[in-house]
Coordinates of C-alpha atoms in Angstrom, one line a residue:
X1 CA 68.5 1.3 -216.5
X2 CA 66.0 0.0 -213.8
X3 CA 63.8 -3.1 -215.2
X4 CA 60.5 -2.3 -214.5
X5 CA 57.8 1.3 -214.6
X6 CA 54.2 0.4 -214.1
X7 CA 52.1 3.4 -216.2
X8 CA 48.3 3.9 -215.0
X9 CA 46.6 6.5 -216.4
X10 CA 43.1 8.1 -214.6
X11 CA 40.3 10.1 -214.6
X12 CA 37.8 9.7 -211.9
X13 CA 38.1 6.5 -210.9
X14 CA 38.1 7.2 -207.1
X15 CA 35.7 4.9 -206.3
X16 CA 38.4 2.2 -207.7
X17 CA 41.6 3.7 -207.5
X18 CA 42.3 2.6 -203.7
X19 CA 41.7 -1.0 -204.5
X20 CA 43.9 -1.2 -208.0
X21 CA 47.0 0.7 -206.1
X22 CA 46.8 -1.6 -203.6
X23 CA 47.3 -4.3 -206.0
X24 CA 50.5 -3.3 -207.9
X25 CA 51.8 -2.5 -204.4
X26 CA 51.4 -5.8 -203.6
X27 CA 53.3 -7.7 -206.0
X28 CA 55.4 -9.9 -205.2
X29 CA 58.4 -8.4 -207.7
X30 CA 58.9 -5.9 -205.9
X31 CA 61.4 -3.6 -207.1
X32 CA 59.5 -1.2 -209.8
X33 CA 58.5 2.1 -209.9
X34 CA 54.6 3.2 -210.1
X35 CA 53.7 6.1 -212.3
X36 CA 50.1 7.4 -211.7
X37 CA 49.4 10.1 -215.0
X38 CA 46.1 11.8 -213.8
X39 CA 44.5 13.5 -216.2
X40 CA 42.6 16.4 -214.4
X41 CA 40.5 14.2 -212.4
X42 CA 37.7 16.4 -211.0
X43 CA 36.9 13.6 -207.9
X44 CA 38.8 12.8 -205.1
X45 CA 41.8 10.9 -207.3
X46 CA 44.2 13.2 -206.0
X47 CA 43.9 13.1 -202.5
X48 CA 43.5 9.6 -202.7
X49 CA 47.1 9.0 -204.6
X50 CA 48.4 11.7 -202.3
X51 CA 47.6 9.8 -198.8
X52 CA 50.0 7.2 -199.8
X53 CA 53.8 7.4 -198.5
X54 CA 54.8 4.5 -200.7
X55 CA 58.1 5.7 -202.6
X56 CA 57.8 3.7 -205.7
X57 CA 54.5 6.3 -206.8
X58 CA 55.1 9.0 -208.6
X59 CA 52.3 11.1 -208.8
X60 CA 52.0 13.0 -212.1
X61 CA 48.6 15.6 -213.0
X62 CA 48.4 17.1 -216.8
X63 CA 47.9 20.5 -217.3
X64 CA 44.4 20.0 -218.5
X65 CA 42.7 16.9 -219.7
X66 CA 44.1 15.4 -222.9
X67 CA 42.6 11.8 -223.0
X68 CA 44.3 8.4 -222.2
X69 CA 46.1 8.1 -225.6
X70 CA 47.8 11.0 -225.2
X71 CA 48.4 10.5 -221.5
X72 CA 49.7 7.0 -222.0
X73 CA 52.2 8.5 -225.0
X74 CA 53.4 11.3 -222.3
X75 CA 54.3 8.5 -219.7
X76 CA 56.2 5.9 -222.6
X77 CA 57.9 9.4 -223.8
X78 CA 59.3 9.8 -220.3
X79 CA 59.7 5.9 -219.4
X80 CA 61.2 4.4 -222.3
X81 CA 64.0 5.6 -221.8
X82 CA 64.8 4.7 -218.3
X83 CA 63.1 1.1 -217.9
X84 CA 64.0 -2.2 -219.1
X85 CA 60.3 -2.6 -219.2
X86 CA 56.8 -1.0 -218.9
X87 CA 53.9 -2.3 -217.6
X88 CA 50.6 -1.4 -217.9
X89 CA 47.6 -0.8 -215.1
X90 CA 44.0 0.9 -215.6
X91 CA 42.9 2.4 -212.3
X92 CA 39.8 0.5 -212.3
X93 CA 41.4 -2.9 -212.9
X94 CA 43.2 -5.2 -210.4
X95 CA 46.1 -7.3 -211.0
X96 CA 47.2 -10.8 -208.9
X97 CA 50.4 -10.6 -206.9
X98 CA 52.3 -13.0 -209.0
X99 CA 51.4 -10.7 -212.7
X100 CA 54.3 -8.9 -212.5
X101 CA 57.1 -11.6 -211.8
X102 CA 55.3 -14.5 -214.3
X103 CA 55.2 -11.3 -217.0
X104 CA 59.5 -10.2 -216.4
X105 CA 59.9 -14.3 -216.3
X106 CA 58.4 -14.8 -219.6
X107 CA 60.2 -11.6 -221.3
X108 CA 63.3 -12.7 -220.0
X109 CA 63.1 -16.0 -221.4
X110 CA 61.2 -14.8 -225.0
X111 CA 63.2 -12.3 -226.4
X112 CA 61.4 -12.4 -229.9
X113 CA 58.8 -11.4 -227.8
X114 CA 58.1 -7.3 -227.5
X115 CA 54.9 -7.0 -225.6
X116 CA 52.9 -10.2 -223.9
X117 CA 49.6 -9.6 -221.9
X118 CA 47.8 -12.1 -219.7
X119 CA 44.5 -13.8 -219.5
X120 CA 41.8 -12.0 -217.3
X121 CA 38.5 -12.3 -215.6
X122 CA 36.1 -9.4 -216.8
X123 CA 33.8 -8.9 -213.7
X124 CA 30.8 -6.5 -212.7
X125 CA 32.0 -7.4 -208.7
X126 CA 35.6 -7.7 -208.2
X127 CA 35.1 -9.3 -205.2
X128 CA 34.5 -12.7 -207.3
X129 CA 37.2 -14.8 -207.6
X130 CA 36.0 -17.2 -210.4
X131 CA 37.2 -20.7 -211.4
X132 CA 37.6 -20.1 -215.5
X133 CA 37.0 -17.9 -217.4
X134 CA 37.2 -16.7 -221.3
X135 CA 41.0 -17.0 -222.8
X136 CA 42.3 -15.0 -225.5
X137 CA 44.6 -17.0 -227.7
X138 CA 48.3 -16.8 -226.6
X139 CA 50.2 -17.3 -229.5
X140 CA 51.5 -15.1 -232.2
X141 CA 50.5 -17.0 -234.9
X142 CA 47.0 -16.9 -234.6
X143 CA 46.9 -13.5 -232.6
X144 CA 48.0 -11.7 -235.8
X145 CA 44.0 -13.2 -237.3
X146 CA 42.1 -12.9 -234.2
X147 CA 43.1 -9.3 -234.3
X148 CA 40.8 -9.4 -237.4
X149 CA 37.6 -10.2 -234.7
X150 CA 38.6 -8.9 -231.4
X151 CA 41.4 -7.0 -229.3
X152 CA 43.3 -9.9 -228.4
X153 CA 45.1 -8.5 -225.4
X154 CA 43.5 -7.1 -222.1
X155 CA 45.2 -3.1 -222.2
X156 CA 45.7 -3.2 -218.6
X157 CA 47.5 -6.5 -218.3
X158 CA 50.6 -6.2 -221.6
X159 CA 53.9 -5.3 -220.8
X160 CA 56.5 -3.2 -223.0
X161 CA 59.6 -4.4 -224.1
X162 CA 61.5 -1.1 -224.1
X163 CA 64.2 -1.5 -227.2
X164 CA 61.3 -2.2 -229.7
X165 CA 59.3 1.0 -229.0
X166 CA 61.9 3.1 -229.0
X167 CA 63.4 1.5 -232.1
X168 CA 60.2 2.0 -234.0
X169 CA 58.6 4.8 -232.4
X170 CA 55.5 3.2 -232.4
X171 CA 52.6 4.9 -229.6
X172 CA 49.1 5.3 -229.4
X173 CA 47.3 6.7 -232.3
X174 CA 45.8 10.1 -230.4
X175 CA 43.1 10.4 -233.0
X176 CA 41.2 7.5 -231.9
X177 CA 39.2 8.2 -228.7
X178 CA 38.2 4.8 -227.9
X179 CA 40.1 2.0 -228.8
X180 CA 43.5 3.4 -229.5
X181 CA 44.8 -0.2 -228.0
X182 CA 43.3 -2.2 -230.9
X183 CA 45.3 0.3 -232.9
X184 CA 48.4 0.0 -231.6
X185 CA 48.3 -4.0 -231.0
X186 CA 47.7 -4.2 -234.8
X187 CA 50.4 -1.9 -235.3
X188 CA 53.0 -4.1 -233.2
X189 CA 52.0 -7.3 -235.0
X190 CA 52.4 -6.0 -238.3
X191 CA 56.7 -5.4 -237.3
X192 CA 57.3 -7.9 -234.2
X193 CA 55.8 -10.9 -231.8
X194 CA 53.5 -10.2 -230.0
X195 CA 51.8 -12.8 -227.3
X196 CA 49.8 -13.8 -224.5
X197 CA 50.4 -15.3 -220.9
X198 CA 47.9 -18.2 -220.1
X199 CA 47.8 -17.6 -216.7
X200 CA 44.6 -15.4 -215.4
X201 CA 46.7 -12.9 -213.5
X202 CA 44.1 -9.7 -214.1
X203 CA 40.5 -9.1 -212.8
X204 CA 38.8 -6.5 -215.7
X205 CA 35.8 -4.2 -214.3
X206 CA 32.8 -4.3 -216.4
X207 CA 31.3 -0.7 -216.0
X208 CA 28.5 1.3 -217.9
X209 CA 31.2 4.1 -217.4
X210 CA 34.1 3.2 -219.3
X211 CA 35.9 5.3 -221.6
X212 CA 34.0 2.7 -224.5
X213 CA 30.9 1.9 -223.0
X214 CA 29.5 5.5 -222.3
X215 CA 26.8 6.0 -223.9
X216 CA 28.2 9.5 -225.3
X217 CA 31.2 7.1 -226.8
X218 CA 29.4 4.2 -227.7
X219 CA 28.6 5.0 -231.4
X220 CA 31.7 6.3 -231.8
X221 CA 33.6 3.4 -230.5
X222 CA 31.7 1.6 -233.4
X223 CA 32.7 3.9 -235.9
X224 CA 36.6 3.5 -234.9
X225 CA 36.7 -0.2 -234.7
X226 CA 35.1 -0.5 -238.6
X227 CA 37.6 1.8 -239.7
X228 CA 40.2 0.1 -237.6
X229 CA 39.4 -3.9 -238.6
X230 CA 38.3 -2.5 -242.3
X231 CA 42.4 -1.2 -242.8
X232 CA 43.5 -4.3 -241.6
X233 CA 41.9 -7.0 -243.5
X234 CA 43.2 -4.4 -246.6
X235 CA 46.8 -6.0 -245.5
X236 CA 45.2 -9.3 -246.6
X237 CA 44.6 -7.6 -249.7
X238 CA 40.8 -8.3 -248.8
X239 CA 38.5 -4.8 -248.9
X240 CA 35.8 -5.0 -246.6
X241 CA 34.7 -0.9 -246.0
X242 CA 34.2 0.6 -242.8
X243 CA 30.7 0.3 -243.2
X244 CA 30.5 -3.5 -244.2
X245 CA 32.4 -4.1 -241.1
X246 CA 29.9 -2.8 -239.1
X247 CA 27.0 -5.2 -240.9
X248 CA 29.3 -8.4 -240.7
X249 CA 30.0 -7.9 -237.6
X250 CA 27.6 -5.5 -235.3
X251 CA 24.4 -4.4 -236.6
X252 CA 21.0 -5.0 -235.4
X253 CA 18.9 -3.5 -237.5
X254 CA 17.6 -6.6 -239.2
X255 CA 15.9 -5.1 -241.4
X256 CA 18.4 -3.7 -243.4
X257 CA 20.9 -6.6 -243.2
X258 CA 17.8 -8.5 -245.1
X259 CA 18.3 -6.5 -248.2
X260 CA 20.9 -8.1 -250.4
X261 CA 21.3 -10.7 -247.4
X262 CA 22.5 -13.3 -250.1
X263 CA 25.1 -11.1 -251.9
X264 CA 25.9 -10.0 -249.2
X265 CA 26.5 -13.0 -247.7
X266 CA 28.6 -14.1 -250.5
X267 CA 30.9 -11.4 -249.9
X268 CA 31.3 -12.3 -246.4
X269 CA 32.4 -15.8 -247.3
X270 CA 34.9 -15.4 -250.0
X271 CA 36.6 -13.1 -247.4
X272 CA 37.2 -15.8 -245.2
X273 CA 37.8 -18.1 -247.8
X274 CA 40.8 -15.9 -249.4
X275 CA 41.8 -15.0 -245.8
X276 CA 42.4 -18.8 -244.8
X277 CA 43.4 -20.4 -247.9
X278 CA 45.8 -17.9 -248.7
X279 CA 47.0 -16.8 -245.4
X280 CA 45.8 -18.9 -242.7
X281 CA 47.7 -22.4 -243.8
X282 CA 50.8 -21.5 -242.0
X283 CA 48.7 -22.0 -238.7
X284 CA 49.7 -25.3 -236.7
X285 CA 47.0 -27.8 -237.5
X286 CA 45.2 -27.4 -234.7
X287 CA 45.0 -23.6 -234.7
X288 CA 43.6 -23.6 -238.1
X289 CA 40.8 -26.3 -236.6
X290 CA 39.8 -23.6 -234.2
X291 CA 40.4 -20.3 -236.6
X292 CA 38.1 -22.0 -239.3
X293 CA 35.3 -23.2 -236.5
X294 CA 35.6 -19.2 -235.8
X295 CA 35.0 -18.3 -239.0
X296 CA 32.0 -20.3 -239.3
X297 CA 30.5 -19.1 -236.4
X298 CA 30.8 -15.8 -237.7
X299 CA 28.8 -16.7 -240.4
X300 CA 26.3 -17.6 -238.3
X301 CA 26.0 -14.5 -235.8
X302 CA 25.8 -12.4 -239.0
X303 CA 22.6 -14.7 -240.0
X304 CA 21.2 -15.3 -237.2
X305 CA 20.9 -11.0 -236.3
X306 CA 19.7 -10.7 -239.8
X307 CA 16.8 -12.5 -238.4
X308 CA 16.6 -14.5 -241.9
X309 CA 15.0 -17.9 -241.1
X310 CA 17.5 -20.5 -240.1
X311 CA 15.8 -22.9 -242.3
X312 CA 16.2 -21.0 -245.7
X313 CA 17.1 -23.1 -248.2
X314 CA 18.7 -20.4 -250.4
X315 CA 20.9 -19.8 -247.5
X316 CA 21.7 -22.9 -246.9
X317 CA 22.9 -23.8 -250.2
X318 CA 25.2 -20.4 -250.7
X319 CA 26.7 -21.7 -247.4
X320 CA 27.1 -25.0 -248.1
X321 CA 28.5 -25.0 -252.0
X322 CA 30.5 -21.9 -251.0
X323 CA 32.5 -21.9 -247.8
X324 CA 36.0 -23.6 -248.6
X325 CA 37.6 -23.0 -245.0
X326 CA 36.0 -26.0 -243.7
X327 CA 34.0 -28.9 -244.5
X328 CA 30.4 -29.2 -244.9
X329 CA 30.0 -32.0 -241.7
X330 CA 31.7 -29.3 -239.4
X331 CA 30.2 -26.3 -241.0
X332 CA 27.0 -27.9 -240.4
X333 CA 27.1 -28.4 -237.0
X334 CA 29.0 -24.8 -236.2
X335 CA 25.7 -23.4 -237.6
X336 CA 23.4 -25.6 -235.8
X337 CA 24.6 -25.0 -232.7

């Protein structure tokens, strides 16, 4: 068994591809094999993964066009089997020279561990090279809550350990068109350990295009995260539906949100309260400092795109007599902020 199969899935992304080859062929762990799953591109892809001579590509097109979660199940279906590990790439994204031998490092030594990703830079120009940038968390811990609020792990930086997915069977869910990844990263956290690197080893594109952004995916990709978040917090034994999901945490139509806001609001709050006092207290100190601080300031983006007056003293004092997850001296300044 080799130790390590990068999988990159595409569909025209020729104006990219060049520049995120050339970055996994520049690692500095060398010894891997690079599998390229087009999925009838229509642009230049394929002349462009043709012209190189590097041996490590294998150059794979689909019969027709399937979608990445199928794509991505096609290429763990015939890696898994054959690699110690495997390693993601988007063909848009570019990954430092040092990713893939910090990521094998840290498997190697974290055996509990089946799939790790790495902190990122998300970028409109990838020519930028900033100084700091926005970190997911990295531990286990409190990845399994933030999954609650976020995707925790940048898709195109994790890495597979190979004897848990083939154990479990676990892939991406092909229903879900837009963020299969949220999915599946629930999925793993519910059986194993998950975590991240804190190095920044990946630059993310930010583009109008992607498979999420498009306009022609956009309300969709709403519609799949709701349902997505809304069965999870159910394994809290917390019901918030599909559709409440989308209020707490998305919706701009204030005028709607105003209807109910304080009942509404309620709800919103003994959710976090049963989520941290019965779940969250087996958090390091310090992580339930910062997971509570979140919560708050959840509370607040829900009120503040409500567009019900910051100064409402109805709200204030649902907030204030009702919140358990923290006290009142912190809540109040989380909200004033």
């Amino acid at each position: 068994m080799k130790k390590l199969a990068v999988l990159m899935p595409t569909y025209n992304c020729a104006s990219y591809l060049q520049e995120s080859i050339d970055s996994i062929l520049n690692q500095t762990f060398y010894d891997f094999d690079f599998y390229i799953y087009d999925d009838c591109s229509t642009d230049s892809s394929s002349q462009i993964i043709s012209s190189y001579t590097d041996k490590r590509i294998f150059y794979i097109k689909n019969i027709e066009n399937v979608g990445i979660a199928k794509t991505l199940n096609l290429g763990l279906e015939a890696l898994l089997p054959n690699y110690q590990y495997i390693v993601r790439m988007d063909a848009d994204d570019w990954s430092f020279p040092e990713r893939f031998q910090k990521q094998i490092d840290f498997m190697d030594q974290n055996l509990q561990i089946v799939m790790s990703g790495t902190q990122g830079y998300w970028l409109k120009e990838m020519s930028k090279n900033p100084i700091s940038g926005w970190k997911y968390p990295s531990e286990f811990e409190y990845l399994k809550y933030y999954l609650l609020f976020g995707a925790s792990f940048g898709h195109s930086s994790v890495i597979f350990r190979n004897e848990f997915f083939i154990k479990t069977k676990l892939r991406y869910n092909q229903l879900i068109k837009t963020c299969e990844d949220w999915d599946l990263w629930i999925k793993i956290s519910q059986l194993a350990k998950n975590a991240n690197l804190t190095d920044f080893l990946m630059k993310y594109r930010i583009s109008s295009n992607s498979n999420h952004r498009s306009s022609e995916n956009k309300k969709l990709h709403f519609k799949e995260r709701c349902i997505i978040i809304s069965n999870y917090w159910k394994t809290f034994d917390i019901n918030l539906t599909p559709e409440q999901i989308f209020e707490y945490y998305y919706d701009t139509n204030a005028s709607s949100m105003k209807q109910n806001f304080d009942i509404k609001l309620k709800i919103l709050i003994d959710s976090f309260n049963e989520l941290f006092l019965n779940h969250v207290t087996n958090l390091e100190s310090e992580d339930q400092k910062n997971f509570s601080y979140l919560l708050a300031r959840k509370i607040l983006d829900y009120w503040k795109r409500s567009t019900v007056s910051r100064y409402n003293p109805l709200v204030w004092f649902v907030v204030l007599n009702r919140v358990r997850f923290i006290n009142n001296i912190r809540l109040i300044k989380s909200q004033l902020n």
